[in-house]
XYZ file of N, CA and C in Angstrom:
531
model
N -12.938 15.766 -4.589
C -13.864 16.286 -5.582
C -13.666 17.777 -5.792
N -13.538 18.423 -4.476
C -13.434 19.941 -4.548
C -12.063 20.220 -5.674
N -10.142 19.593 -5.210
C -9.955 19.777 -6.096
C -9.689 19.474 -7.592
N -10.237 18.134 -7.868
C -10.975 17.930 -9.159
C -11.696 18.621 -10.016
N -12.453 19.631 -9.237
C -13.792 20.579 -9.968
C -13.290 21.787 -10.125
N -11.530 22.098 -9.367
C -11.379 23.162 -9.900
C -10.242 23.467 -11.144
N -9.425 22.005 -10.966
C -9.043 21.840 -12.174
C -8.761 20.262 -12.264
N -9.457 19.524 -13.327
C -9.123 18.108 -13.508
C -8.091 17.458 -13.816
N -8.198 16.013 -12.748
C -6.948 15.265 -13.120
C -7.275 14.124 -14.151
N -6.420 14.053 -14.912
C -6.794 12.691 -16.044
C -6.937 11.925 -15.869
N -6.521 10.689 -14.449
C -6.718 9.822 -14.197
C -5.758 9.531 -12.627
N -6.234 8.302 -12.002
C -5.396 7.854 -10.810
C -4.548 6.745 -11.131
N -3.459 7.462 -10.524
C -2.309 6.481 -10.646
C -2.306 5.581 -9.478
N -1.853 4.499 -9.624
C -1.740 3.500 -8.236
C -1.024 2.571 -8.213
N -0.707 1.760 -7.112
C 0.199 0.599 -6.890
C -0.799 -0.601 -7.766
N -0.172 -1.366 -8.289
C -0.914 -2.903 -8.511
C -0.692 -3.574 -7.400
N -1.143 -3.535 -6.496
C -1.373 -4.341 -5.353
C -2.986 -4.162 -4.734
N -3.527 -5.315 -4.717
C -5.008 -5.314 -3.865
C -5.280 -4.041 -3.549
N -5.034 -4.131 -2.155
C -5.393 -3.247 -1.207
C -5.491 -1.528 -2.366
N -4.448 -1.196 -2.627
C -4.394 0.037 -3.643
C -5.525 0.533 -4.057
N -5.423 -0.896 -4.847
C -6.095 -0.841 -6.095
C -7.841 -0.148 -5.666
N -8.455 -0.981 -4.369
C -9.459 -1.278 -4.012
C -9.738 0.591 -3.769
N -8.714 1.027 -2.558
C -8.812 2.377 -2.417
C -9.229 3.563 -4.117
N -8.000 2.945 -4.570
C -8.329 4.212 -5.995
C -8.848 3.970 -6.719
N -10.014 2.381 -6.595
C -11.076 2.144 -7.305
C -12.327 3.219 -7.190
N -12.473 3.384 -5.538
C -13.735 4.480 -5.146
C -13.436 5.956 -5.489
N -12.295 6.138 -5.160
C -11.743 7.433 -6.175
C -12.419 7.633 -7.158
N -11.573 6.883 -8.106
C -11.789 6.733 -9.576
C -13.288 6.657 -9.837
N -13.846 6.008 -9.606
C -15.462 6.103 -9.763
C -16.093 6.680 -9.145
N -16.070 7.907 -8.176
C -16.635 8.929 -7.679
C -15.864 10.221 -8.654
N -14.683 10.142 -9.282
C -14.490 11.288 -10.087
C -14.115 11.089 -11.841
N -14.752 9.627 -11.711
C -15.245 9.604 -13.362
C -13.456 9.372 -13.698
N -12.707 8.570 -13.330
C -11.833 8.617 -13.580
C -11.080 7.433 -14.125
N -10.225 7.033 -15.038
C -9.605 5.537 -16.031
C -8.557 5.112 -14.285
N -7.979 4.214 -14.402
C -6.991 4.129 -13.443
C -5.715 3.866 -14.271
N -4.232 3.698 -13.328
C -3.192 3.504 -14.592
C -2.505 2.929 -13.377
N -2.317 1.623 -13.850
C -1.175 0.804 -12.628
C 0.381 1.147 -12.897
N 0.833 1.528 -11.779
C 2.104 1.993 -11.733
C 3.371 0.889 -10.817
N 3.848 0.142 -11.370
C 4.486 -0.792 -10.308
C 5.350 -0.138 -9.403
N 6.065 0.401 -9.758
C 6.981 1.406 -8.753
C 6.268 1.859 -7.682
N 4.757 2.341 -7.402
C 4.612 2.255 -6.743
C 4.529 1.731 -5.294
N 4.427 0.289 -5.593
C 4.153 -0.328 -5.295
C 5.329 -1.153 -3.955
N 6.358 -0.588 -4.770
C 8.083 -1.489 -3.909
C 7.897 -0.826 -2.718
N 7.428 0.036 -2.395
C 7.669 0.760 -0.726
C 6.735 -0.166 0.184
N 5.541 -1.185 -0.048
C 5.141 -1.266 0.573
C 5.651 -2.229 1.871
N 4.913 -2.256 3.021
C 5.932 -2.837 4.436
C 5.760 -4.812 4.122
N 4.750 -4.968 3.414
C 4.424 -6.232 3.592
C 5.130 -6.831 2.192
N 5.495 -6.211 1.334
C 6.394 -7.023 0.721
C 7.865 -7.199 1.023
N 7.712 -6.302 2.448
C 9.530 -6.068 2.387
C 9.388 -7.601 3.991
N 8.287 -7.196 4.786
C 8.074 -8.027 5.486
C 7.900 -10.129 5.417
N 7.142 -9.522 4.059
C 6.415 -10.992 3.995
C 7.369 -11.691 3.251
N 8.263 -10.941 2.497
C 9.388 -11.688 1.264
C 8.685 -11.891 0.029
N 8.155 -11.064 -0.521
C 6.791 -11.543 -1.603
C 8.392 -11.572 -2.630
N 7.922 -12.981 -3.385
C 8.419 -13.660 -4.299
C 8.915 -12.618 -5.456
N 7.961 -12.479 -5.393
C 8.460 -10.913 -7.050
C 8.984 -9.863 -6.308
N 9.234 -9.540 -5.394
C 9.900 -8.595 -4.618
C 11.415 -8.999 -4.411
N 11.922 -9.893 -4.534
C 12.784 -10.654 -3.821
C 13.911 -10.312 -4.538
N 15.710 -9.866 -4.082
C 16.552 -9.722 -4.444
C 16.876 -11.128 -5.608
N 17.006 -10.612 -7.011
C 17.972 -11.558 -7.877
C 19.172 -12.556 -7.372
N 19.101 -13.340 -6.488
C 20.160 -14.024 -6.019
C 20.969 -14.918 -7.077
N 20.085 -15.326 -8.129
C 20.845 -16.010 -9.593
C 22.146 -15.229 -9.905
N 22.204 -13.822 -9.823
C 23.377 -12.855 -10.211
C 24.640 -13.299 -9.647
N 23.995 -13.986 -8.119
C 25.321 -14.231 -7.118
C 25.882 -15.652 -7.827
N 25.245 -16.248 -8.116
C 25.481 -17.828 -8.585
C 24.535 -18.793 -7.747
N 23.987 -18.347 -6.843
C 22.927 -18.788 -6.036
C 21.652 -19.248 -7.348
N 20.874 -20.194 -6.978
C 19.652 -20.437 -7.610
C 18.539 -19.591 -7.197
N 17.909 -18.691 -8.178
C 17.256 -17.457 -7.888
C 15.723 -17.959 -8.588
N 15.298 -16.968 -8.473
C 13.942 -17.045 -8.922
C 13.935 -16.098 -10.280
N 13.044 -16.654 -11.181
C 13.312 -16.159 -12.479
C 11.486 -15.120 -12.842
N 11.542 -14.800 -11.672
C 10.546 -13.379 -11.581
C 10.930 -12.193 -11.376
N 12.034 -12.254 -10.863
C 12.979 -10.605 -10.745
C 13.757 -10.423 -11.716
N 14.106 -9.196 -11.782
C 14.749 -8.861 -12.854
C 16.489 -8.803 -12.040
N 17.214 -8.689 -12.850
C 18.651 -8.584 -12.485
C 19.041 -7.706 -11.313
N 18.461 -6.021 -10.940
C 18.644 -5.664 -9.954
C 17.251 -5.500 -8.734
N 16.719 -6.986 -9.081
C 16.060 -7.149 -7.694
C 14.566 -6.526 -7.977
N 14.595 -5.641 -8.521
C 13.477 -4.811 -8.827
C 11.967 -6.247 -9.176
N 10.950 -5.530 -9.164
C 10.052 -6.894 -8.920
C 9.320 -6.860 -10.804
N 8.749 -8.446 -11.008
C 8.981 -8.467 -12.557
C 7.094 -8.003 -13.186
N 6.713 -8.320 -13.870
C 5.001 -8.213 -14.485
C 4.162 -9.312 -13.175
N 5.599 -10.379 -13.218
C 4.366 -11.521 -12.321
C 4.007 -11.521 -10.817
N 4.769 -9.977 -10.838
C 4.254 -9.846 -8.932
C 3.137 -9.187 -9.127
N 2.665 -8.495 -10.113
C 1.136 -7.678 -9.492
C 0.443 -8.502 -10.561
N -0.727 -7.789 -10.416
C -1.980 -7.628 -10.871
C -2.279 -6.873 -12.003
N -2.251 -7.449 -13.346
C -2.953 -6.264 -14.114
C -4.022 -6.129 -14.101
N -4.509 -5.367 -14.984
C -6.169 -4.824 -15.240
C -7.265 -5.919 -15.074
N -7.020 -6.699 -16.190
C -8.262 -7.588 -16.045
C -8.231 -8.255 -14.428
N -7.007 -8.695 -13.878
C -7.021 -9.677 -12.818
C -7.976 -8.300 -11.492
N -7.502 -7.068 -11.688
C -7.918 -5.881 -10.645
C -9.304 -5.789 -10.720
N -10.125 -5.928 -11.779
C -11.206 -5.320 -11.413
C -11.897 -5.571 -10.884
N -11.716 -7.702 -10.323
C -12.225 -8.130 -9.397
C -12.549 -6.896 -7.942
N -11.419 -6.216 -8.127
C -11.114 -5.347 -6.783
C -11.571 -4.365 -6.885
N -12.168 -3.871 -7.996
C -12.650 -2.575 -8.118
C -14.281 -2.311 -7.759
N -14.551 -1.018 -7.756
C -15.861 0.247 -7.819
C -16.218 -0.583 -9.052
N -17.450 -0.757 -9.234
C -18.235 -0.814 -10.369
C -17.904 0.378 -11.233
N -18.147 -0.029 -12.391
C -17.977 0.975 -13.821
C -16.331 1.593 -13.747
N -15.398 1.095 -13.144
C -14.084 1.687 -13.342
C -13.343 1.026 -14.506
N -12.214 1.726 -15.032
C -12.129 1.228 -16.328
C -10.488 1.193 -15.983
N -9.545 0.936 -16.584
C -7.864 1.027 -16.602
C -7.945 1.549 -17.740
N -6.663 2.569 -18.001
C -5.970 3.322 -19.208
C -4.934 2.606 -19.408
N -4.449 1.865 -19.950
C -3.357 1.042 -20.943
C -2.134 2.630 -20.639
N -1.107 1.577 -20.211
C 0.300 2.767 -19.657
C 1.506 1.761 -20.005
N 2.558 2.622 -20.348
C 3.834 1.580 -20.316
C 4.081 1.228 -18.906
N 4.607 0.048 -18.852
C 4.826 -0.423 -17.524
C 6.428 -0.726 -17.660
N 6.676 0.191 -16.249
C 8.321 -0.464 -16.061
C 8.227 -1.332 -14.358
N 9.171 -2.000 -14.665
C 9.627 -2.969 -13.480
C 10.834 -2.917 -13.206
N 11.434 -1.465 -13.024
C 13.089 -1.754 -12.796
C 13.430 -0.449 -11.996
N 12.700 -0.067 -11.402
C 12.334 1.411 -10.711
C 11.816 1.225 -8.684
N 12.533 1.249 -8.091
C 12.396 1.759 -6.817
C 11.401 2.522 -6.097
N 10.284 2.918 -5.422
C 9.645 3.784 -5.234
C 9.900 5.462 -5.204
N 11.141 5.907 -4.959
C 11.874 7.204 -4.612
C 11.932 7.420 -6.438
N 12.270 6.483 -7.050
C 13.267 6.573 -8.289
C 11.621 6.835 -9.221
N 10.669 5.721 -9.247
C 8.736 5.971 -9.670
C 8.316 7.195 -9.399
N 8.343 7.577 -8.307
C 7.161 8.894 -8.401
C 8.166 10.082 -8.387
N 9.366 10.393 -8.541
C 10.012 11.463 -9.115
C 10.131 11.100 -10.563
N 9.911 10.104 -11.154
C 9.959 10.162 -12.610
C 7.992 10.379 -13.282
N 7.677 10.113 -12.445
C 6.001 10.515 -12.597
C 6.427 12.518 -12.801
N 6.552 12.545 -11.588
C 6.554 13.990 -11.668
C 7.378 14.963 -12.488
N 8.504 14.444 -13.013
C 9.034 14.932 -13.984
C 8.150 14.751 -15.241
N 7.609 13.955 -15.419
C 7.281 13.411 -17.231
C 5.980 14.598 -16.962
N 5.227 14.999 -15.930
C 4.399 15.817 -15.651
C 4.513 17.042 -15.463
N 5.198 18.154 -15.887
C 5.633 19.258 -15.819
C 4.553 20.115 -15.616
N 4.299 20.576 -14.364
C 3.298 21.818 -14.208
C 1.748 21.110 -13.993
N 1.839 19.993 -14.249
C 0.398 19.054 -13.780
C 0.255 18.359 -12.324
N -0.683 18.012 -12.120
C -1.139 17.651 -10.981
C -1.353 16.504 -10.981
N -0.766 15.213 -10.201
C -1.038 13.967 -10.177
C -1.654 13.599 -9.269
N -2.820 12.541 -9.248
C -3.634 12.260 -8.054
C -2.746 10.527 -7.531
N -2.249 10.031 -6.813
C -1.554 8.830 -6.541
C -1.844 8.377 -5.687
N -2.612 6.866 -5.718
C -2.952 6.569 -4.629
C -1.531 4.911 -4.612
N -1.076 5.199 -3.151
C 0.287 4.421 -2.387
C -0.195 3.912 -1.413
N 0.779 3.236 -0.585
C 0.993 3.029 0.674
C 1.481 3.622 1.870
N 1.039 3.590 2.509
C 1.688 4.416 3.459
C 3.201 4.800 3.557
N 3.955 3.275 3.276
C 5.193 3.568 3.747
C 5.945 4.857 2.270
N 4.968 5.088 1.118
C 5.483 5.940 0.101
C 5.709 7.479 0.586
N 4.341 7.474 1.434
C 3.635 8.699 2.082
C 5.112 9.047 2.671
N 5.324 8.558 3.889
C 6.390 8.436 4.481
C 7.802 8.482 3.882
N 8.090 8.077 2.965
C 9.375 7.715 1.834
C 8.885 9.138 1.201
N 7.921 9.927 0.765
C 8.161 10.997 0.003
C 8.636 12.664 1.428
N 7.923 12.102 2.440
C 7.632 12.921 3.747
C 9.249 13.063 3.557
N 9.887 12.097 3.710
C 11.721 11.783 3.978
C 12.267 12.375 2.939
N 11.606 12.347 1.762
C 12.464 12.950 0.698
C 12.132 14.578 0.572
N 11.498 15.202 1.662
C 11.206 16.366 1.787
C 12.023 16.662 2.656
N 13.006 16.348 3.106
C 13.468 16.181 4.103
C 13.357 16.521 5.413
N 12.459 16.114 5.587
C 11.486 16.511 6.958
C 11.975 15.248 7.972
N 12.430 15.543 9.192
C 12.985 15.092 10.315
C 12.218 13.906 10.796
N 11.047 14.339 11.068
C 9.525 14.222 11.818
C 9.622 12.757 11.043
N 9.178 12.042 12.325
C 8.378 10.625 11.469
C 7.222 10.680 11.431
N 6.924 10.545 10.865
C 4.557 10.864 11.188
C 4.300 9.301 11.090
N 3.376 9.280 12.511
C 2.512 7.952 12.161
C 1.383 8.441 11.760
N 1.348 7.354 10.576
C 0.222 7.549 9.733
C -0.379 6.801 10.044
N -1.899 7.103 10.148
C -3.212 6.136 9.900
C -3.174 4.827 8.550
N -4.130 3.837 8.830
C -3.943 3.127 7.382
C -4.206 3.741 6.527
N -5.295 4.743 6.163
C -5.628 5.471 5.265
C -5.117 6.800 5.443
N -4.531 7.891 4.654
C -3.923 9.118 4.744
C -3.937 9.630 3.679
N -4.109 11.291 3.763
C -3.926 11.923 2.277
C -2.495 12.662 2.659
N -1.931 13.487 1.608
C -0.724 14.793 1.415
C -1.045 14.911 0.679
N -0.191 15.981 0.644
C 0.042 16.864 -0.673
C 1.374 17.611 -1.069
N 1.711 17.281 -1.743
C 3.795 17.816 -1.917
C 3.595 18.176 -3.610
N 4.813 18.920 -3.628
C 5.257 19.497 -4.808
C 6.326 19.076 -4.937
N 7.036 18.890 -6.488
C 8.100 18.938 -7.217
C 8.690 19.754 -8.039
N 10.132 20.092 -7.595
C 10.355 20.905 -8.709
C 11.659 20.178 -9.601
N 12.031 20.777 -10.647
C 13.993 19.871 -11.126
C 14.764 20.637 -10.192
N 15.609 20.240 -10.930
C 17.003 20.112 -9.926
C 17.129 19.692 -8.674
N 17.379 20.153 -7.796
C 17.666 19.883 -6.163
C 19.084 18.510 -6.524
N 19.052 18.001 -5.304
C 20.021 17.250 -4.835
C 20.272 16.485 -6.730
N 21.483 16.530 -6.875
C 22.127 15.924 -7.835
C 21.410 15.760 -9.154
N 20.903 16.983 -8.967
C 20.232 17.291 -10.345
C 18.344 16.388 -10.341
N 18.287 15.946 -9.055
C 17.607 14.533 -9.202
C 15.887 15.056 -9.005
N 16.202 16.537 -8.989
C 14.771 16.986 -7.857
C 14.685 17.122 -7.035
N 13.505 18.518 -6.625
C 13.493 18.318 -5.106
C 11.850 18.621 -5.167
N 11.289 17.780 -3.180
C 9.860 17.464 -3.066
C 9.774 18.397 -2.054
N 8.709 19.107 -2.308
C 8.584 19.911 -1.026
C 6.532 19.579 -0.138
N 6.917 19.452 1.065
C 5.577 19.019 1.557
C 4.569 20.206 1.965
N 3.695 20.051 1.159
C 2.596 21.102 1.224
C 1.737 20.698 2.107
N 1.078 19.725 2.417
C 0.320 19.517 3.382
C 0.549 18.046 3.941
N 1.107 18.065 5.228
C 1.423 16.793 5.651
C -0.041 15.784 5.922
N 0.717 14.848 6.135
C -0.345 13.803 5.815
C -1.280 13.624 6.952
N -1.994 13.496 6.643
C -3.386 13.383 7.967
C -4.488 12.282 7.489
């Protein structure tokens, strides 16, 4: 709230997955805020890499193998692994609303929130992830340190262009706690 009130964010971005969603529901309706499902978010998490979730699942059709026709060609996961709006709000804070966003499904977690932060030049994004993103952005700071994180955790990192291969670079402002 504190930094909300000193300069506002437009809305929370988040994974379409349950759990996410549920977190940046109370957000969002403690700071008056639309939500905007972001799938990219969403690929870092441990239990789709764990559980084999169906829309997560490598394109094996490409190989000549009989695949599942929910992924897209490079594996990336398709519309029918998450949750949109109407199906989320089961999960939500009362009075929260979704902002209508283009949705891509062909984006990696590393590859999602450096393209968030580019299209955002000089703005402030509020993102609510999974842990293992927390961690996946911690790495792309290139910070040594593994941090165990709690289930719930905040940071705070910056982006700037360029760095490594033109691709950006993240720098960690306040590690996660």
């Amino acid at each position: 709230r504190e930094l909300h009130a000193q300069r506002a964010f437009e809305y929370v971005m988040v994974s379409p997955c349950a759990r996410t969603i549920q977190t940046a529901s109370h957000i969002a309706a403690a700071l008056r805020l639309p939500l905007v499902l972001v799938p990219g978010l969403g690929e870092c998490a441990a239990a789709i890499h764990k559980y084999g979730l169906a829309a997560f699942a490598p394109d094996v059709a490409s190989s000549g193998s009989a695949g599942s026709s929910n992924v897209t060609r490079r594996g990336r996961p398709s519309k029918e692994g998450f949750l949109t709006p109407a199906e989320a709000l089961r999960y939500c804070a009362a009075g929260v609303e979704f902002r209508d966003a283009p949705q891509r499904y062909d984006e990696d977690f590393e590859t999602c929130i450096s393209r968030l932060a580019r299209a955002a030049p000089g703005e402030r994004l509020l993102v609510v992830t999974h842990r293992e993103g927390i961690r996946d952005l911690v790495a792309m700071c290139g910070v040594s340190t593994r941090y165990k994180l709690p289930y719930c955790a905040l940071s705070k990192f910056e982006f700037s262009e360029g760095g490594v291969r033109g691709g950006g670079h993240w720098q960690l402002v306040a590690p996660p706690s």
